Coordinates of C-alpha atoms and ligand atoms in Angstrom, one line a residue:
M1 CA -55.4 34.6 90.7
Q2 CA -59.2 34.4 91.4
T3 CA -61.4 32.9 88.7
V4 CA -64.7 34.3 87.6
L5 CA -67.1 32.3 85.5
V6 CA -68.8 34.6 83.0
T7 CA -71.9 33.0 81.6
G8 CA -73.0 34.6 78.3
G9 CA -69.5 36.1 78.2
T10 CA -69.3 36.3 74.4
G11 CA -72.5 38.4 74.4
Y12 CA -72.7 42.2 74.4
I13 CA -72.4 43.1 78.1
G14 CA -70.5 39.9 79.0
S15 CA -67.7 40.6 76.6
H16 CA -67.1 44.1 77.9
T17 CA -67.2 42.8 81.4
S18 CA -64.7 40.1 80.6
V19 CA -62.3 42.8 79.4
E20 CA -62.7 44.7 82.6
L21 CA -62.2 41.6 84.7
I22 CA -59.0 40.6 82.9
E23 CA -57.7 44.1 83.2
S24 CA -58.4 44.0 86.9
G25 CA -56.4 40.8 87.3
Y26 CA -59.0 38.0 87.3
K27 CA -58.9 34.8 85.3
V28 CA -62.0 34.6 83.2
V29 CA -63.8 31.5 82.1
I30 CA -66.6 32.1 79.6
A31 CA -69.5 29.6 79.2
D32 CA -71.8 30.4 76.2
N33 CA -73.7 28.4 73.7
L34 CA -73.3 31.1 71.0
S35 CA -77.0 31.3 70.5
N36 CA -76.8 35.1 70.3
S37 CA -73.1 35.7 69.9
Q38 CA -70.0 34.8 67.9
I39 CA -66.8 33.0 68.7
E40 CA -64.8 35.8 67.1
V41 CA -65.6 38.0 70.2
L42 CA -62.8 36.1 71.9
D43 CA -60.3 37.5 69.4
G44 CA -61.6 41.0 70.2
I45 CA -61.1 40.4 74.0
K46 CA -57.6 39.1 73.3
E47 CA -56.8 42.1 71.1
I48 CA -57.7 44.5 73.9
T49 CA -56.3 42.6 76.9
G50 CA -53.6 40.3 75.5
V51 CA -55.5 37.4 77.1
R52 CA -57.8 34.9 75.5
P53 CA -60.3 33.8 78.2
D54 CA -60.9 30.1 78.6
F55 CA -64.0 29.3 76.6
E56 CA -66.6 26.5 77.1
K57 CA -69.3 26.2 74.5
F58 CA -72.4 24.5 75.8
D59 CA -76.0 25.1 76.8
L60 CA -76.2 26.1 80.5
C61 CA -79.6 24.3 80.6
E62 CA -77.6 21.1 80.5
R63 CA -77.1 20.4 84.2
E64 CA -74.4 17.8 83.9
K65 CA -72.3 20.1 81.7
V66 CA -72.7 22.9 84.3
F67 CA -71.5 20.5 87.0
S68 CA -68.6 19.3 84.9
L69 CA -67.5 22.9 84.4
F70 CA -67.3 23.4 88.2
K71 CA -65.4 20.2 88.5
K72 CA -62.9 21.4 85.9
Y73 CA -62.3 24.9 87.3
R74 CA -62.1 26.2 90.8
I75 CA -64.6 29.0 90.4
D76 CA -64.5 31.9 93.0
A77 CA -67.4 34.0 91.6
I78 CA -70.0 33.8 88.8
I79 CA -71.4 36.6 86.7
H80 CA -74.6 35.3 85.1
F81 CA -75.3 37.1 81.9
A82 CA -76.6 34.2 79.8
A83 CA -80.2 34.7 79.0
L84 CA -82.6 35.2 76.1
K85 CA -83.4 38.9 76.1
A86 CA -85.8 40.0 73.3
V87 CA -88.9 41.4 75.0
G88 CA -91.2 40.9 71.9
E89 CA -90.0 37.4 71.2
S90 CA -90.6 36.4 74.8
V91 CA -94.3 37.2 74.3
E92 CA -94.4 34.9 71.3
K93 CA -92.3 32.1 72.9
P94 CA -92.9 32.3 76.6
L95 CA -91.9 28.7 77.4
E96 CA -88.5 29.1 75.6
Y97 CA -87.8 32.2 77.7
Y98 CA -89.0 30.7 81.0
Y99 CA -87.1 27.5 80.3
N100 CA -83.8 29.1 79.2
N101 CA -83.6 31.9 81.8
I102 CA -84.8 29.9 84.8
V103 CA -83.2 26.5 84.2
T104 CA -79.8 28.1 83.5
L105 CA -80.1 29.9 86.8
I106 CA -81.2 26.9 88.8
N107 CA -78.3 24.8 87.4
L108 CA -75.8 27.4 88.4
L109 CA -77.1 27.9 91.9
Q110 CA -77.1 24.1 92.4
A111 CA -73.5 23.8 91.2
M112 CA -72.5 26.8 93.4
K113 CA -73.9 25.0 96.4
K114 CA -72.2 21.7 95.5
Y115 CA -68.8 23.2 94.8
N116 CA -68.8 25.9 97.5
T117 CA -68.7 28.9 95.2
S118 CA -69.7 31.8 97.3
S119 CA -70.4 34.8 95.1
F120 CA -73.0 35.4 92.4
V121 CA -73.7 38.5 90.3
F122 CA -77.0 38.5 88.5
S123 CA -78.0 40.6 85.4
S124 CA -81.3 42.1 86.3
S125 CA -83.1 44.9 84.6
C126 CA -84.9 48.2 85.3
T127 CA -87.8 46.4 83.6
V128 CA -88.7 45.1 87.1
Y129 CA -90.0 48.6 88.0
G130 CA -92.4 48.9 85.1
Q131 CA -93.6 52.5 85.0
P132 CA -92.4 53.7 88.5
D133 CA -94.6 55.9 90.6
Q134 CA -91.7 58.1 91.5
L135 CA -88.7 59.3 89.5
P136 CA -85.8 58.8 89.7
V137 CA -86.5 55.3 90.7
N138 CA -84.6 53.7 93.6
E139 CA -84.0 50.1 94.6
N140 CA -86.8 50.2 97.2
A141 CA -89.5 51.0 94.6
P142 CA -92.0 48.2 94.3
V143 CA -91.5 45.5 91.6
K144 CA -94.5 45.9 89.3
K145 CA -96.3 43.1 87.5
A146 CA -94.0 42.2 84.5
M147 CA -95.2 43.4 81.1
S148 CA -93.6 40.4 79.3
P149 CA -92.4 36.9 80.0
Y150 CA -88.8 38.2 79.6
G151 CA -89.4 40.8 82.4
N152 CA -91.0 38.1 84.5
T153 CA -87.9 35.9 84.2
K154 CA -85.9 38.7 85.8
Q155 CA -88.4 39.0 88.7
I156 CA -88.7 35.3 89.3
A157 CA -84.9 35.0 89.1
E158 CA -84.4 37.6 91.8
E159 CA -86.8 35.7 94.0
I160 CA -85.1 32.3 93.3
I161 CA -81.8 33.8 94.2
Q162 CA -83.1 35.4 97.4
D163 CA -84.8 32.2 98.6
T164 CA -81.7 30.1 97.9
I165 CA -79.4 32.5 99.7
H166 CA -81.8 32.7 102.7
V167 CA -81.1 29.0 103.5
T168 CA -77.5 28.8 102.3
P169 CA -75.4 30.9 104.6
L170 CA -72.2 30.5 102.5
M171 CA -73.8 32.0 99.4
K172 CA -74.2 35.7 98.6
A173 CA -75.5 37.5 95.5
I174 CA -75.7 41.0 94.0
S175 CA -78.5 41.7 91.6
L176 CA -77.6 44.5 89.2
R177 CA -80.6 46.2 87.6
Y178 CA -79.4 47.7 84.3
F179 CA -81.1 50.6 82.7
N180 CA -80.3 51.0 79.0
P181 CA -76.8 49.8 78.1
I182 CA -75.4 51.3 74.9
G183 CA -72.1 51.9 73.1
A184 CA -69.0 49.8 72.5
H185 CA -65.5 49.5 73.7
K186 CA -63.4 52.5 72.6
S187 CA -61.0 50.2 70.7
A188 CA -64.0 49.1 68.5
E189 CA -62.8 45.5 68.9
I190 CA -66.0 44.5 70.6
G191 CA -69.5 45.8 70.6
E192 CA -73.2 44.9 70.2
L193 CA -74.0 42.5 67.5
P194 CA -77.8 42.2 67.2
L195 CA -79.0 39.4 65.0
G196 CA -81.6 40.5 62.4
I197 CA -83.5 43.7 62.8
P198 CA -82.5 45.5 66.0
Q199 CA -85.2 46.1 68.5
N200 CA -83.2 48.6 70.6
L201 CA -82.9 52.2 69.7
V202 CA -79.1 52.7 69.4
P203 CA -78.3 49.7 67.1
F204 CA -81.2 50.8 64.9
V205 CA -79.8 54.3 64.7
T206 CA -76.3 53.1 63.8
Q207 CA -77.6 50.6 61.2
T208 CA -79.8 53.3 59.7
V209 CA -76.8 55.7 59.3
A210 CA -74.8 52.7 57.9
G211 CA -77.5 52.3 55.2
I212 CA -78.6 48.9 56.4
R213 CA -82.0 50.3 57.5
N214 CA -83.8 52.8 55.5
K215 CA -85.4 54.9 58.2
L216 CA -85.6 55.0 62.0
S217 CA -89.1 54.9 63.3
V218 CA -89.5 57.0 66.5
F219 CA -92.3 55.3 68.4
G220 CA -94.5 58.1 69.5
N221 CA -94.1 61.8 70.3
D222 CA -97.3 62.2 72.3
Y223 CA -96.0 61.1 75.7
N224 CA -96.1 63.4 78.8
T225 CA -92.4 64.4 78.4
P226 CA -90.8 67.7 77.4
D227 CA -90.5 66.8 73.7
G228 CA -93.2 64.1 73.7
T229 CA -90.8 61.2 73.2
P230 CA -90.1 58.6 75.9
I231 CA -87.3 59.0 78.4
R232 CA -84.7 56.4 79.4
D233 CA -81.4 56.2 81.3
Y234 CA -78.8 55.3 78.7
I235 CA -75.6 53.9 80.3
Y236 CA -72.2 53.3 78.6
V237 CA -71.6 49.6 78.5
C238 CA -68.0 49.9 79.7
D239 CA -69.2 51.9 82.8
L240 CA -71.7 49.1 83.4
A241 CA -69.0 46.5 82.9
K242 CA -66.8 48.1 85.6
A243 CA -69.7 47.9 88.2
H244 CA -69.6 44.1 87.8
V245 CA -65.9 44.0 88.8
V246 CA -66.7 46.1 91.8
A247 CA -69.6 43.8 92.7
V248 CA -67.4 40.7 92.5
K249 CA -64.7 42.3 94.6
R250 CA -67.2 43.4 97.2
M251 CA -68.4 39.9 97.8
L252 CA -64.9 38.2 97.5
N253 CA -63.6 40.7 100.0
N254 CA -66.6 40.2 102.3
E255 CA -67.5 43.9 102.0
N256 CA -71.2 43.2 101.2
K257 CA -73.6 44.5 103.9
Q258 CA -76.2 41.8 103.2
N259 CA -76.1 38.4 101.6
F260 CA -78.5 39.6 98.9
E261 CA -78.0 43.2 97.6
V262 CA -79.6 45.1 94.7
F263 CA -78.2 48.0 92.9
N264 CA -79.4 50.2 90.1
L265 CA -76.9 50.7 87.3
G266 CA -77.7 53.8 85.4
T267 CA -76.4 57.4 84.9
G268 CA -79.2 59.1 86.8
N269 CA -80.0 61.2 83.6
G270 CA -83.3 60.9 81.7
I271 CA -82.8 61.3 78.0
S272 CA -85.5 61.4 75.3
V273 CA -85.4 59.6 72.0
L274 CA -85.1 62.9 70.1
E275 CA -82.2 63.9 72.4
I276 CA -80.5 60.6 71.5
I277 CA -80.9 61.5 67.8
K278 CA -79.7 65.1 68.2
T279 CA -76.7 64.1 70.4
F280 CA -75.7 61.3 67.9
E281 CA -75.9 63.7 65.0
N282 CA -73.7 66.3 66.8
A283 CA -71.2 63.7 68.0
T284 CA -70.7 62.0 64.6
G285 CA -71.6 64.6 62.1
K286 CA -74.1 62.1 60.5
K287 CA -77.7 62.8 59.8
I288 CA -80.3 60.2 60.9
N289 CA -83.2 59.6 58.6
Y290 CA -86.2 59.2 60.9
E291 CA -89.9 59.6 61.1
I292 CA -92.4 59.8 64.0
V293 CA -94.8 56.9 64.0
G294 CA -97.3 55.5 66.5
R295 CA -96.3 54.2 69.9
R296 CA -94.8 50.8 70.3
E297 CA -97.0 48.5 72.4
G298 CA -95.6 47.8 75.9
D299 CA -93.3 50.9 76.0
I300 CA -93.3 52.8 79.2
E301 CA -93.3 56.6 79.2
K302 CA -90.2 57.4 81.3
V303 CA -87.7 55.9 83.6
W304 CA -84.4 56.9 84.9
A305 CA -82.3 55.7 87.9
D306 CA -81.7 57.0 91.3
T307 CA -78.0 55.8 91.4
S308 CA -77.1 57.2 94.8
F309 CA -77.1 53.8 96.5
A310 CA -74.7 52.3 93.9
N311 CA -72.6 55.5 94.0
K312 CA -72.2 55.4 97.7
E313 CA -72.0 51.7 98.5
L314 CA -70.1 50.5 95.4
G315 CA -68.0 53.7 95.1
W316 CA -68.9 53.4 91.4
K317 CA -70.4 56.0 89.0
S318 CA -71.1 56.1 85.4
D319 CA -69.5 59.3 84.1
T320 CA -68.9 58.8 80.3
P321 CA -70.6 61.6 78.4
L322 CA -73.5 60.6 76.2
D323 CA -71.8 62.0 73.0
E324 CA -68.7 59.9 73.6
T325 CA -70.9 56.9 74.2
L326 CA -72.9 57.4 71.0
K327 CA -69.7 58.0 69.1
S328 CA -68.4 54.6 70.3
A329 CA -71.5 52.9 69.0
W330 CA -70.9 54.5 65.6
E331 CA -67.2 53.6 65.5
W332 CA -68.2 50.0 66.2
E333 CA -70.8 50.0 63.4
K334 CA -68.2 51.5 61.0
R335 CA -65.7 48.8 62.0
I336 CA -68.0 45.9 61.4
R337 CA -69.4 47.3 58.1
N338 CA -66.0 48.4 56.8
I339 CA -67.1 52.0 56.6
K340 CA -64.2 54.5 56.4
Ligands
NAD1 P1 -76.5 39.0 74.7 O1 -77.6 38.2 74.0 O2 -75.6 39.8 73.9 O3 -75.7 38.0 75.6 C1 -76.2 36.9 76.2 C2 -75.4 35.7 75.9 O4 -75.9 34.5 76.6 C3 -75.3 35.3 74.4 O5 -73.9 35.3 74.0 C4 -76.0 34.0 74.3 O6 -75.4 33.2 73.3 C5 -75.8 33.4 75.7 N1 -76.8 32.4 76.1 C6 -78.1 32.6 76.2 N2 -78.7 31.5 76.6 C7 -77.7 30.6 76.9 C8 -77.7 29.3 77.4 N3 -78.8 28.6 77.7 N4 -76.5 28.7 77.6 C9 -75.3 29.3 77.3 N5 -75.3 30.6 76.8 C10 -76.5 31.2 76.6 O7 -77.2 39.9 75.8 P2 -76.7 41.1 76.6 O8 -77.3 42.4 76.1 O9 -75.2 41.0 76.8 O10 -77.4 40.9 78.0 C11 -76.7 40.2 79.1 C12 -77.7 40.0 80.2 O11 -78.1 41.3 80.7 C13 -78.9 39.3 80.0 O12 -79.3 38.5 81.1 C14 -80.0 40.3 79.8 O13 -81.3 39.9 80.1 C15 -79.5 41.4 80.7 N6 -79.9 42.8 80.4 C16 -79.6 43.3 79.2 C17 -80.0 44.6 78.9 C18 -79.8 45.1 77.5 O14 -80.4 46.1 77.1 N7 -78.8 44.6 76.7 C19 -80.7 45.3 79.8 C20 -81.0 44.8 81.1 C21 -80.6 43.5 81.4
WQD2 C1 -85.6 52.9 73.9 C2 -86.5 54.0 73.4 C3 -88.5 53.2 72.3 C4 -86.4 51.5 68.8 C5 -85.6 47.4 76.3 C6 -86.2 46.3 77.2 C7 -85.7 46.4 78.6 C8 -84.2 46.4 78.6 C9 -83.6 47.3 77.6 C10 -83.4 44.2 79.1 C11 -88.0 53.6 73.7 C12 -87.6 54.0 71.4 C13 -86.7 52.1 70.0 C14 -86.8 52.1 67.6 C15 -87.7 54.0 68.9 N1 -83.6 45.1 78.3 N2 -87.3 53.4 70.1 N3 -87.4 53.4 67.7 O1 -87.6 49.6 75.4 O2 -86.3 51.0 77.0 O3 -85.9 48.6 76.9 O4 -84.2 47.2 76.3 O5 -83.7 44.0 80.2 O6 -86.2 45.3 79.3 O7 -87.6 46.5 77.2 O8 -85.1 50.0 75.0 O9 -83.8 50.5 73.1 O10 -85.9 49.2 72.7 O11 -86.0 51.6 73.4 O12 -88.3 55.0 68.9 O13 -86.6 51.6 66.5 O14 -86.3 54.1 72.0 O15 -89.8 53.6 72.0 O16 -88.6 54.8 74.0 P1 -86.4 49.9 76.1 P2 -85.2 50.3 73.5

């Protein structure tokens, strides 16, 4: 059995990916300091898969602990999710973001080198494209100046990985640029657990319908889009998770074409905020209390993925319909709030 180290594996995307890895026959070791997730997530993973992944609680900024982990387990591949990810907070606390997101990465790459682990999957983001000049955006589009320290950590990380691989022939990496991951596992055993007031659209929607938030603010309807609200590419988190398993397999089976590869993970469909609201209401039968307010600083107008490279090279496609995805988000919210 091959072993995959999943950093940030009790987090939102990491937990869904751990499920897919276990279901595909991998042994999963999770390393997470629980700074943005809860230990009970492991129960959810066990409930779905029948397997409780090995769990190591520590801060991946601690180099010696990272090295000890590699001494303890024979790790075949790493999927590196662990990061701080709140865009607004990163503007307030740049040094925390640069330190956490870059030091964790460097420690892992150093440990990989020392312990001869070949394969690394990195959680990147469509944020590296900024507002693209052409839509849909493909992987060859230029990386634009980052709008936040968070976004900059993703750009810098991709460069650090490339530079390292360039001089380390035994190492290879795949950077996956996620568009907007949403939804929860269909069992409602795991899902997104934002701490405090959600910054992202879908958790804000589900919390509003659950009565935790009074009203959803729609940030602007004066954009150059068909209904005036911004457009994004919302991808079901389980579809996204499956792409990580494909990426790991690709490298472990030596099917990668280059030692550093980049793939967009999206659906290829651009959806507006008002379309999310309408689709959610139709899928769940619930009304969303919302009002149009001013634009949110730093928001881009529209972005959606050209997924043809990932579809062709990875043989992977996100095909879960949006209404099912939004329904899964609501089922999860109901589950954690005990709503019947
Ligand atoms: P998340 O916060 O739910 O999960 C990240 C996990 O990493 C958390 O469990 C947290 O406790 C852990 N962590 C953070 N710093 C750590 C450290 N120093 N040591 C150990 N553990 C640490 O976030 P997510 O939404 O699952 O995102 C996973 C990755 O995907 C992140 O790298 C994020 O930047 C990236 N990403 C997320 C989105 C999104 O919209 N959710 C979009 C694009 C990219
Ligand atoms: C989506 C749309 C908002 C909340 C962020 C990061 C990005 C990536 C994913 C990590 C936008 C609108 C939102 C609300 C609203 N993360 N909205 N009311 O901004 O596309 O991307 O998360 O890499 O880097 O920037 O996602 O979910 O915050 O917003 O109207 O209360 O919903 O204006 O158009 P975003 P989001």
